[in-house]
Short mmCIF file of C-alpha atoms in Angstrom, two decimals:
data_model
loop_
_atom_site.label_atom_id
_atom_site.label_comp_id
_atom_site.label_asym_id
_atom_site.label_seq_id
_atom_site.Cartn_x
_atom_site.Cartn_y
_atom_site.Cartn_z
CA MET A 1 0.00 0.00 0.00
CA SER A 2 1.37 3.41 -0.96
CA LYS A 3 2.28 6.08 1.58
CA ARG A 4 -0.34 8.34 0.07
CA THR A 5 -3.14 5.80 0.50
CA ILE A 6 -2.13 5.19 4.13
CA LEU A 7 -2.20 8.93 4.77
CA ILE A 8 -5.67 9.25 3.28
CA LEU A 9 -6.93 6.25 5.24
CA LYS A 10 -5.47 7.71 8.44
CA ALA A 11 -7.37 10.92 7.81
CA VAL A 12 -10.52 8.84 7.38
CA VAL A 13 -9.92 7.01 10.68
CA HIS A 14 -9.39 10.35 12.45
CA LEU A 15 -12.63 11.62 11.00
CA ILE A 16 -14.58 8.52 12.00
CA CYS A 17 -13.19 8.57 15.55
CA LEU A 18 -13.87 12.29 15.96
CA THR A 19 -17.44 12.08 14.67
CA PRO A 20 -19.00 11.18 18.06
CA PHE A 21 -17.13 14.07 19.68
CA PHE A 22 -18.28 16.59 17.10
CA TRP A 23 -21.77 15.14 17.27
CA LEU A 24 -21.81 15.78 21.04
CA VAL A 25 -20.53 19.35 20.59
CA ARG A 26 -23.22 19.96 17.98
CA PHE A 27 -25.81 18.40 20.32
CA TYR A 28 -24.82 21.02 22.91
CA THR A 29 -24.53 24.06 20.64
CA SER A 30 -27.84 23.33 18.94
CA GLY A 31 -29.61 23.51 22.30
CA ALA A 32 -30.69 19.87 22.15
CA LEU A 33 -28.63 18.94 25.20
CA GLU A 34 -30.58 21.25 27.50
CA LEU A 35 -33.80 19.63 26.31
CA ASP A 36 -32.50 16.28 27.49
CA PRO A 37 -33.84 15.62 30.99
CA ASP A 38 -30.50 14.63 32.52
CA PRO A 39 -27.73 16.14 30.36
CA VAL A 40 -24.95 15.14 32.75
CA ALA A 41 -26.03 11.49 32.74
CA TYR A 42 -26.33 11.73 28.95
CA ILE A 43 -22.74 12.96 28.50
CA THR A 44 -21.47 10.42 31.03
CA HIS A 45 -23.04 7.49 29.19
CA PHE A 46 -22.16 8.87 25.75
CA THR A 47 -18.44 9.28 26.48
CA GLY A 48 -18.27 6.01 28.44
CA ASP A 49 -19.94 4.02 25.66
CA TRP A 50 -17.68 5.43 22.95
CA ALA A 51 -14.53 4.92 25.02
CA LEU A 52 -15.44 1.26 25.44
CA TRP A 53 -16.51 0.71 21.82
CA ILE A 54 -13.35 2.30 20.45
CA LEU A 55 -11.21 0.35 22.92
CA LEU A 56 -12.83 -2.87 21.65
CA SER A 57 -12.21 -1.71 18.05
CA SER A 58 -8.52 -1.29 18.77
CA LEU A 59 -8.47 -4.77 20.29
CA ALA A 60 -10.17 -6.08 17.14
CA VAL A 61 -7.44 -4.87 14.79
CA THR A 62 -5.01 -7.74 15.43
CA PRO A 63 -7.48 -10.68 15.19
CA VAL A 64 -9.08 -9.19 12.04
CA ARG A 65 -5.71 -8.56 10.41
CA ARG A 66 -4.70 -12.19 11.00
CA LEU A 67 -7.63 -13.38 8.92
CA SER A 68 -5.74 -12.61 5.73
CA SER A 69 -2.22 -11.51 4.83
CA ARG A 70 -3.75 -9.07 2.36
CA ILE A 71 -5.06 -6.85 5.16
CA SER A 72 -1.93 -6.86 7.30
CA TRP A 73 -1.68 -3.07 6.72
CA LEU A 74 -4.54 -2.67 9.23
CA ILE A 75 -1.90 -2.77 11.99
CA ARG A 76 -0.90 0.77 11.04
CA PHE A 77 -4.20 2.09 12.44
CA ARG A 78 -4.11 0.24 15.75
CA ARG A 79 -2.24 2.90 17.71
CA LEU A 80 -4.42 5.67 16.30
CA ILE A 81 -7.62 3.90 17.35
CA GLY A 82 -6.15 3.11 20.76
CA LEU A 83 -5.34 6.78 21.32
CA TYR A 84 -8.95 7.67 20.58
CA ALA A 85 -10.08 5.17 23.23
CA PHE A 86 -7.87 7.16 25.65
CA PHE A 87 -9.38 10.41 24.35
CA TYR A 88 -12.97 9.33 25.05
CA ALA A 89 -12.04 7.70 28.37
CA SER A 90 -10.49 11.03 29.40
CA LEU A 91 -13.65 12.90 28.40
CA HIS A 92 -15.60 10.36 30.47
CA LEU A 93 -13.36 10.96 33.49
CA ALA A 94 -13.56 14.74 33.00
CA THR A 95 -17.36 14.49 32.92
CA TYR A 96 -17.29 12.72 36.26
CA ILE A 97 -14.95 15.32 37.81
CA PHE A 98 -16.39 18.53 36.38
CA LEU A 99 -20.06 17.77 35.82
CA PHE A 100 -20.98 14.88 38.11
CA SER A 101 -19.08 15.39 41.35
CA GLY A 102 -20.51 18.74 42.39
CA TYR A 103 -17.82 20.90 40.77
CA ASP A 104 -19.72 24.12 40.12
CA LEU A 105 -18.88 24.52 36.43
CA PRO A 106 -21.41 27.33 35.70
CA THR A 107 -19.92 29.46 38.51
CA VAL A 108 -16.37 28.65 37.39
CA LEU A 109 -17.12 29.61 33.77
CA THR A 110 -18.71 32.89 34.87
CA GLY A 111 -15.71 33.57 37.11
CA VAL A 112 -13.18 32.78 34.40
CA ARG A 113 -14.98 35.05 31.94
CA ALA A 114 -14.75 37.84 34.52
CA GLY A 115 -11.01 37.21 34.81
CA HIS A 116 -10.89 35.34 38.15
CA LEU A 117 -8.79 32.35 37.14
CA SER A 118 -8.21 31.24 40.74
CA ILE A 119 -11.83 30.09 40.95
CA VAL A 120 -10.87 26.99 38.91
CA LEU A 121 -8.71 25.81 41.83
CA ASP A 122 -10.98 27.15 44.57
CA GLU A 123 -13.88 25.06 43.30
CA TRP A 124 -11.58 22.04 42.99
CA LYS A 125 -10.57 22.45 46.65
CA ILE A 126 -14.26 22.30 47.58
CA VAL A 127 -15.07 19.10 45.71
CA TRP A 128 -11.92 17.01 45.83
CA PRO A 129 -12.61 15.55 49.33
CA THR A 130 -15.98 14.21 48.13
CA ILE A 131 -14.37 12.86 44.94
CA TRP A 132 -11.64 11.16 46.97
CA ASP A 133 -14.26 9.71 49.29
CA ASP A 134 -16.18 8.42 46.25
CA VAL A 135 -13.07 6.77 44.80
CA LEU A 136 -12.18 5.10 48.10
CA LYS A 137 -15.68 3.77 48.67
CA ARG A 138 -16.79 2.56 45.25
CA ARG A 139 -15.20 -0.36 43.49
CA PHE A 140 -16.82 0.47 40.11
CA ILE A 141 -15.02 3.82 40.17
CA GLN A 142 -11.74 2.15 41.20
CA VAL A 143 -11.86 -0.38 38.39
CA GLY A 144 -12.86 2.29 35.87
CA PHE A 145 -10.01 4.49 37.06
CA LEU A 146 -7.61 1.56 36.68
CA ALA A 147 -8.67 1.23 33.03
CA TRP A 148 -8.02 4.94 32.49
CA VAL A 149 -4.59 4.79 34.17
CA ILE A 150 -3.61 1.90 31.88
CA LEU A 151 -4.78 3.83 28.82
CA LEU A 152 -2.80 6.84 30.04
CA ALA A 153 0.37 4.74 30.38
CA LEU A 154 -0.13 3.28 26.91
CA ALA A 155 -0.83 6.70 25.40
CA LEU A 156 2.30 8.18 26.97
CA THR A 157 4.46 5.32 25.65
CA SER A 158 2.84 5.26 22.21
CA PRO A 159 5.36 7.40 20.23
CA ALA A 160 7.78 5.35 18.12
CA SER A 161 10.78 6.98 19.80
CA ILE A 162 9.66 5.67 23.21
CA MET A 163 8.99 2.24 21.76
CA ARG A 164 12.57 2.13 20.45
CA ALA A 165 13.95 3.38 23.77
CA MET A 166 12.02 0.74 25.70
CA GLY A 167 12.85 -2.10 23.33
CA GLY A 168 10.20 -3.99 21.39
CA LYS A 169 9.72 -6.82 23.92
CA ALA A 170 9.25 -4.59 26.97
CA TRP A 171 6.99 -2.27 25.01
CA GLN A 172 4.82 -5.13 23.84
CA ARG A 173 4.59 -6.54 27.36
CA LEU A 174 3.41 -3.16 28.64
CA HIS A 175 0.91 -2.74 25.82
CA ARG A 176 -0.62 -6.14 26.48
CA LEU A 177 -2.11 -4.37 29.52
CA LEU A 178 -4.77 -3.21 27.08
CA TYR A 179 -6.44 -6.60 27.63
CA LEU A 180 -6.62 -5.77 31.32
CA ALA A 181 -7.96 -2.29 30.54
CA GLY A 182 -10.69 -3.83 28.36
CA ALA A 183 -11.66 -6.27 31.11
CA ALA A 184 -11.59 -3.48 33.73
CA ALA A 185 -13.83 -1.29 31.57
CA VAL A 186 -16.36 -4.09 31.12
CA ILE A 187 -16.34 -4.89 34.87
CA HIS A 188 -16.78 -1.15 35.54
CA TYR A 189 -19.94 -1.32 33.43
CA TRP A 190 -21.32 -4.43 35.20
CA TRP A 191 -20.67 -2.98 38.64
CA LEU A 192 -22.45 0.28 37.97
CA VAL A 193 -25.74 -0.98 36.48
CA LYS A 194 -28.52 -1.81 38.86
CA ALA A 195 -29.64 -5.30 39.78
CA GLY A 196 -31.41 -7.08 36.94
CA VAL A 197 -29.98 -4.86 34.17
CA ARG A 198 -28.11 -6.93 31.60
CA THR A 199 -27.14 -4.32 28.99
CA PRO A 200 -23.35 -4.91 29.39
CA TRP A 201 -23.64 -8.44 27.99
CA LYS A 202 -22.97 -7.36 24.39
CA VAL A 203 -19.63 -5.67 25.11
CA THR A 204 -18.74 -8.59 27.35
CA ALA A 205 -19.37 -11.03 24.50
CA VAL A 206 -17.29 -8.94 22.07
CA LEU A 207 -14.40 -8.66 24.51
CA THR A 208 -14.52 -12.41 25.18
CA VAL A 209 -14.40 -13.21 21.46
CA LEU A 210 -11.48 -10.82 20.92
CA LEU A 211 -9.47 -12.29 23.79
CA LEU A 212 -10.29 -15.89 22.83
CA ALA A 213 -9.17 -15.16 19.25
CA ARG A 214 -5.76 -14.21 20.64
CA LEU A 215 -5.60 -17.28 22.83
CA GLY A 216 -6.59 -19.49 19.89
CA HIS A 217 -3.92 -17.92 17.71
CA THR A 218 -1.23 -18.47 20.34
CA VAL A 219 -2.22 -22.10 20.88
CA LEU A 220 -2.26 -22.78 17.11
CA LYS A 221 1.12 -21.14 16.66
CA GLN A 222 2.63 -23.24 19.46
CA ARG A 223 1.27 -26.47 17.95
CA ARG A 224 2.58 -25.58 14.50
CA GLY A 225 5.87 -24.52 16.03
CA SER A 226 6.31 -27.67 18.11
CA GLY A 227 5.36 -30.13 15.33
CA PRO A 228 8.61 -30.08 13.34
CA GLU A 229 10.60 -30.01 16.58
CA LEU A 230 9.06 -33.29 17.72
CA HIS A 231 9.77 -34.66 14.28
CA THR A 232 13.46 -33.77 14.50
CA THR A 233 13.85 -35.32 17.93
CA ARG A 234 12.38 -38.51 16.58
CA ILE A 235 15.11 -38.69 13.97
CA ALA B 1 -54.27 16.38 28.00
CA GLN B 2 -57.35 16.78 30.10
CA ALA B 3 -57.18 19.69 32.56
CA LEU B 4 -58.01 19.24 36.24
CA SER B 5 -59.69 21.89 38.34
CA THR B 6 -57.42 22.41 41.31
CA ALA B 7 -57.02 24.75 44.25
CA PRO B 8 -53.59 25.83 45.52
CA GLY B 9 -52.48 23.56 48.38
CA LYS B 10 -50.51 24.58 51.43
CA TYR B 11 -47.31 22.83 50.35
CA THR B 12 -45.21 24.74 47.87
CA THR B 13 -41.65 25.80 47.15
CA SER B 14 -40.11 28.78 45.42
CA GLU B 15 -37.54 26.54 43.65
CA ASN B 16 -37.67 26.44 39.84
CA GLN B 17 -40.07 23.80 38.56
CA THR B 18 -38.81 21.05 36.31
CA PRO B 19 -40.14 21.64 32.78
CA PHE B 20 -43.20 19.48 32.02
CA ALA B 21 -41.46 17.90 29.02
CA LYS B 22 -38.62 16.63 31.19
CA ALA B 23 -40.85 15.38 34.01
CA THR B 24 -42.81 13.36 31.46
CA HIS B 25 -39.89 12.02 29.39
CA TYR B 26 -37.55 10.84 32.12
CA ASN B 27 -39.37 8.19 34.08
CA ASN B 28 -38.69 4.98 35.89
CA PHE B 29 -41.73 2.81 35.16
CA TYR B 30 -40.12 -0.54 34.42
CA GLU B 31 -43.37 -2.16 33.32
CA PHE B 32 -43.00 -0.03 30.17
CA GLY B 33 -39.26 -0.56 29.67
CA THR B 34 -36.14 -0.10 31.79
CA ASP B 35 -34.68 2.92 30.00
CA LYS B 36 -35.87 6.26 31.35
CA SER B 37 -37.04 7.31 27.89
CA ASP B 38 -39.07 4.09 27.40
CA PRO B 39 -42.24 4.87 29.43
CA ALA B 40 -43.00 8.08 27.49
CA ARG B 41 -42.77 6.05 24.28
CA ASN B 42 -44.54 2.89 25.41
CA ALA B 43 -47.09 3.79 28.08
CA HIS B 44 -49.78 4.82 25.56
CA THR B 45 -50.94 1.19 25.74
CA LEU B 46 -52.08 1.74 29.34
CA LYS B 47 -55.90 1.96 29.53
CA THR B 48 -56.92 4.26 32.37
CA ARG B 49 -60.72 3.89 31.98
CA PRO B 50 -62.54 1.92 33.21
CA TRP B 51 -60.31 1.64 36.30
CA THR B 52 -61.06 0.30 39.71
CA VAL B 53 -59.12 0.25 42.95
CA GLN B 54 -59.46 -2.59 45.44
CA VAL B 55 -59.30 -2.11 49.19
CA THR B 56 -58.33 -5.37 50.88
CA GLY B 57 -56.98 -6.85 54.10
CA MET B 58 -57.57 -5.45 57.57
CA VAL B 59 -60.38 -3.03 56.85
CA LYS B 60 -63.93 -2.76 58.14
CA LYS B 61 -65.28 -3.61 54.71
CA PRO B 62 -63.18 -4.78 51.74
CA GLN B 63 -64.44 -3.03 48.62
CA THR B 64 -63.79 -2.06 45.02
CA LEU B 65 -63.90 1.63 44.15
CA ASP B 66 -64.26 3.36 40.82
CA ILE B 67 -61.53 5.84 39.88
CA ASP B 68 -64.05 8.61 39.14
CA THR B 69 -65.60 8.19 42.58
CA LEU B 70 -62.16 8.62 44.13
CA LEU B 71 -61.34 11.59 41.92
CA LYS B 72 -64.44 13.43 43.18
CA TYR B 73 -64.13 12.33 46.80
CA ARG B 74 -62.14 15.39 47.94
CA PRO B 75 -61.15 18.71 46.31
CA ILE B 76 -57.97 18.38 44.24
CA GLU B 77 -55.10 20.46 45.60
CA SER B 78 -52.03 21.54 43.69
CA ARG B 79 -48.88 20.85 45.74
CA ILE B 80 -45.37 21.65 44.57
CA TYR B 81 -42.98 19.00 45.90
CA ARG B 82 -39.31 18.23 45.54
CA HIS B 83 -38.89 14.74 44.07
CA ARG B 84 -35.63 12.94 44.85
CA CYS B 85 -34.80 9.76 42.95
CA VAL B 86 -32.58 7.15 44.60
CA GLU B 87 -30.36 7.51 41.49
CA ALA B 88 -29.26 10.97 42.75
CA TRP B 89 -31.25 13.18 40.42
CA SER B 90 -34.16 15.34 41.50
CA MET B 91 -37.06 17.38 40.15
CA VAL B 92 -39.56 19.96 41.38
CA ILE B 93 -43.07 18.95 40.34
CA PRO B 94 -46.55 20.37 40.91
CA TRP B 95 -48.74 17.39 41.78
CA ASP B 96 -52.54 17.40 41.93
CA GLY B 97 -54.42 15.28 44.43
CA TYR B 98 -55.45 15.09 48.07
CA SER B 99 -53.90 13.69 51.23
CA LEU B 100 -53.58 9.92 51.30
CA SER B 101 -54.93 10.10 54.87
CA GLU B 102 -58.35 11.17 53.56
CA PHE B 103 -58.54 8.04 51.45
CA ILE B 104 -57.29 5.81 54.28
CA ASN B 105 -59.94 7.21 56.62
CA TYR B 106 -62.49 6.35 53.95
CA CYS B 107 -61.13 2.77 53.85
CA GLU B 108 -61.63 2.42 57.63
CA PRO B 109 -58.66 0.20 58.52
CA LEU B 110 -59.04 -2.00 61.62
CA PRO B 111 -56.99 -1.06 64.73
CA SER B 112 -54.86 -4.17 64.07
CA ALA B 113 -53.66 -2.79 60.68
CA LYS B 114 -50.13 -1.44 60.98
CA TYR B 115 -49.04 -1.18 57.34
CA VAL B 116 -50.53 -0.34 53.98
CA GLN B 117 -49.30 -1.88 50.75
CA PHE B 118 -49.74 -0.30 47.31
CA VAL B 119 -49.99 -2.60 44.31
CA THR B 120 -49.50 -1.48 40.71
CA LEU B 121 -51.44 -2.81 37.73
CA LEU B 122 -50.02 -5.95 36.11
CA ASP B 123 -51.38 -6.67 32.63
CA LYS B 124 -49.12 -8.13 29.96
CA LYS B 125 -51.53 -7.01 27.24
CA GLN B 126 -51.17 -3.40 28.29
CA MET B 127 -47.50 -3.89 29.16
CA PRO B 128 -45.99 -5.75 26.20
CA ASP B 129 -42.49 -4.60 27.18
CA LEU B 130 -42.75 -5.99 30.71
CA PRO B 131 -39.15 -7.01 31.50
CA GLY B 132 -38.43 -10.45 32.95
CA GLY B 133 -36.47 -11.08 36.12
CA TYR B 134 -38.76 -9.01 38.36
CA ASP B 135 -41.39 -10.21 40.76
CA TRP B 136 -44.37 -8.33 39.29
CA PRO B 137 -46.72 -6.69 40.16
CA TYR B 138 -44.79 -3.72 41.48
CA SER B 139 -45.47 -3.30 45.14
CA GLU B 140 -44.62 -0.67 47.72
CA GLY B 141 -45.71 0.07 51.25
CA LEU B 142 -45.64 2.30 54.31
CA ARG B 143 -46.17 2.06 58.00
CA LEU B 144 -49.70 3.30 58.60
CA ASP B 145 -48.56 6.36 60.60
CA GLU B 146 -46.30 7.36 57.69
CA ALA B 147 -49.19 6.95 55.28
CA MET B 148 -51.39 9.15 57.51
CA ASN B 149 -48.85 12.01 57.45
CA PRO B 150 -50.52 14.95 55.66
CA LEU B 151 -47.54 15.23 53.29
CA ALA B 152 -48.35 11.82 51.71
CA LEU B 153 -50.33 12.59 48.59
CA LEU B 154 -52.78 10.54 46.57
CA ALA B 155 -52.21 12.06 43.13
CA PHE B 156 -54.46 12.07 40.08
CA GLY B 157 -52.63 14.75 38.12
CA CYS B 158 -49.58 16.95 37.72
CA TYR B 159 -49.01 20.37 36.17
CA GLY B 160 -52.78 20.98 36.39
CA GLN B 161 -53.76 18.07 34.16
CA VAL B 162 -54.56 14.39 34.58
CA LEU B 163 -51.45 12.25 35.08
CA PRO B 164 -49.75 11.26 31.83
CA ASN B 165 -49.65 7.45 31.62
CA GLN B 166 -45.86 7.32 32.10
CA ASN B 167 -46.21 9.28 35.35
CA GLY B 168 -48.54 6.70 36.88
CA ALA B 169 -52.04 7.38 35.55
CA PRO B 170 -54.74 7.33 36.70
CA ILE B 171 -53.80 7.21 40.39
CA ARG B 172 -50.50 7.11 42.27
CA ILE B 173 -48.82 7.92 45.55
CA VAL B 174 -46.37 10.79 46.05
CA LEU B 175 -44.09 10.72 49.10
CA PRO B 176 -41.72 13.68 48.81
CA TRP B 177 -39.53 12.75 51.80
CA LYS B 178 -38.72 9.31 50.40
CA TYR B 179 -36.82 8.17 47.31
CA GLY B 180 -39.03 8.23 44.24
CA PHE B 181 -39.46 4.47 43.84
CA LYS B 182 -41.55 4.40 47.05
CA SER B 183 -44.18 6.50 45.23
CA ALA B 184 -45.89 3.63 43.41
CA LYS B 185 -47.76 4.28 40.17
CA SER B 186 -50.97 3.18 38.42
CA LEU B 187 -52.42 1.63 41.58
CA VAL B 188 -55.06 -1.08 41.56
CA ARG B 189 -54.98 -2.23 45.18
CA PHE B 190 -54.47 -0.92 48.71
CA HIS B 191 -53.85 -3.77 51.13
CA PHE B 192 -53.95 -3.20 54.90
CA THR B 193 -51.91 -5.60 57.03
CA ASP B 194 -50.19 -6.06 60.39
CA LYS B 195 -46.90 -7.22 58.85
CA GLN B 196 -44.33 -5.19 56.93
CA PRO B 197 -45.29 -5.85 53.31
CA LYS B 198 -42.89 -7.09 50.66
CA THR B 199 -41.78 -4.26 48.41
CA THR B 200 -40.36 -4.72 44.92
CA TRP B 201 -36.91 -3.07 45.02
CA ASN B 202 -36.25 -4.20 48.58
CA GLU B 203 -36.84 -7.79 47.44
CA ILE B 204 -34.49 -7.36 44.45
CA SER B 205 -31.60 -5.84 46.38
CA SER B 206 -32.19 -5.19 50.07
CA GLN B 207 -28.75 -3.68 50.70
CA GLU B 208 -29.42 -1.02 48.06
CA TYR B 209 -33.09 -0.27 48.69
CA GLY B 210 -34.45 -0.31 52.24
CA PHE B 211 -38.10 -0.57 53.23
CA TYR B 212 -38.07 2.99 54.59
CA SER B 213 -35.90 4.63 51.92
CA ASN B 214 -36.18 8.05 53.47
CA VAL B 215 -34.04 10.61 51.66
CA ASN B 216 -30.92 10.71 53.81
CA PRO B 217 -27.67 12.42 52.72
CA GLN B 218 -25.76 10.51 55.42
CA VAL B 219 -26.56 7.03 54.14
CA ASP B 220 -24.91 6.32 50.80
CA HIS B 221 -26.22 4.01 48.14
CA PRO B 222 -23.55 1.30 47.65
CA ARG B 223 -22.75 2.68 44.20
CA TRP B 224 -22.96 6.46 44.74
CA THR B 225 -23.18 9.14 47.36
CA GLN B 226 -26.61 10.38 48.42
CA SER B 227 -25.14 13.61 49.80
CA ARG B 228 -25.82 15.50 46.56
CA GLU B 229 -28.20 15.43 43.61
CA ARG B 230 -28.48 16.65 40.04
CA ARG B 231 -31.48 18.96 39.85
CA ILE B 232 -33.28 18.40 36.56
CA ASP B 233 -34.11 21.91 35.34
CA SER B 234 -34.01 23.71 32.03
CA SER B 235 -30.23 24.11 31.67
CA ALA B 236 -27.69 22.03 29.77
CA PHE B 237 -25.36 21.82 32.78
CA PRO B 238 -27.62 21.71 35.82
CA ARG B 239 -26.10 22.42 39.20
CA THR B 240 -25.35 19.60 41.56
CA ILE B 241 -26.88 20.62 44.90
CA PRO B 242 -26.61 19.20 48.42
CA THR B 243 -29.33 16.72 49.35
CA GLN B 244 -31.34 17.62 52.45
CA MET B 245 -32.40 15.28 55.24
CA PHE B 246 -35.87 13.94 54.45
CA ASN B 247 -35.54 15.91 51.20
CA GLY B 248 -36.12 19.12 53.16
CA TYR B 249 -39.33 17.89 54.84
CA ALA B 250 -37.82 17.10 58.26
CA ASP B 251 -40.19 19.53 60.05
CA GLN B 252 -43.18 17.53 58.81
CA VAL B 253 -41.92 13.94 59.06
CA ALA B 254 -38.84 13.61 61.31
CA SER B 255 -41.02 12.83 64.36
CA LEU B 256 -42.25 9.64 62.63
CA TYR B 257 -38.79 8.18 63.11
CA ASN B 258 -37.96 9.31 66.65
CA GLY B 259 -35.62 6.88 68.34
CA MET B 260 -34.99 4.89 65.16
CA ASN B 261 -31.46 4.30 63.92
CA LEU B 262 -31.84 5.60 60.37
CA LYS B 263 -28.53 4.06 59.30
CA ARG B 264 -29.98 0.66 60.11
CA TYR B 265 -33.53 1.35 58.94
CA TYR B 266 -32.47 3.00 55.67
#
């Protein structure tokens, strides 16, 4: 595949991944968000859903690419998609901190417009004890935060220069933590829905398939790898 | 919708009312779907006439009452109440009805009756989206002295018109000092008993939903704090405000719970 084609396809992936974000901005600027009964819950679910879906998409790249050698170029988009999972997970976390926790965003925005920048920190000082209390008490927040911390670590180590500095093996080992992040995100979802709600089953099924595909690939590779070896020992 | 003739009641608040469109499109009424936007879409299948209400259990005379008889039994008052959902969002809603105590007096419970149970309609024909995994019909209940508190409202309408189906037409309970799920909707039976009745959410998850479920900022839900709430109003980024003990109705109801450990009886 030519460099030019890759560049165009990358632009397309950027556009696709940014579409939900621009859609949300448009939803707000058009006034539709304030017609929604619970805008904060809406943004929370919207950013959380997209973070998880895009994370699963990035996990899907490798199994899909293995289906045929003709689509091995897909690997070039994996990091890009993974970074967008981090982007939406960060929006999700920011929604929790600035809209959900009691942080008085309207007052802060009014203050900032009037030139009182210190209000950003003052309001933070008011809410952080309740946020900290929330994090300590609730396991669904802890496991969700773990997923975000993993995504942060992977995002920070994503540039090629850092990969070279770390060495391919170490880098790959670290980036396998994405499996853990995916599992943590899905558990986060299960732990926050109320009793009897089964909506997270779809993402759970997708994650399971994606992880099993990896396991299957590894097992197959080992069998193929060990076959000739056994043969040689027999001779 | 059909207008109701109402007189201003003595309970009101100067807080901004939740817009009608939001109060009628953000509902928990699981019989019509578990998403909060489902009931507004699905509840049109609910038939509110003819409608009868049964009075059963420990009463002088068990009977079946017609909804229109009940509607005319006492003048309809308009009362503006804060409404606090256990999910940490809240609204301010003008309800139309009369005190539940008036109806209970009419029922003439026996001195042995200590509790009253409210039972919601269960009809799969009218509720084709009825989700599985729940022990239907929906049931709630109160201690009789709680039910006799003048704040407890038997509602037939809101915003000056008959209740929209998704809000619990044609008759529901409104208990502003308790989490919203205690205020059962579309009632078909009032059962008087001497034992604490089984209530739906308490049966599903007793550590999350207590029998009393009084609004209490000091007792957290296992998955979130109850010390604050998102007030559903007309803005895109509504303020998160502190939750008040008994949802701000302590003067009227706190004495009902004198001597009770409210952390234990949550």
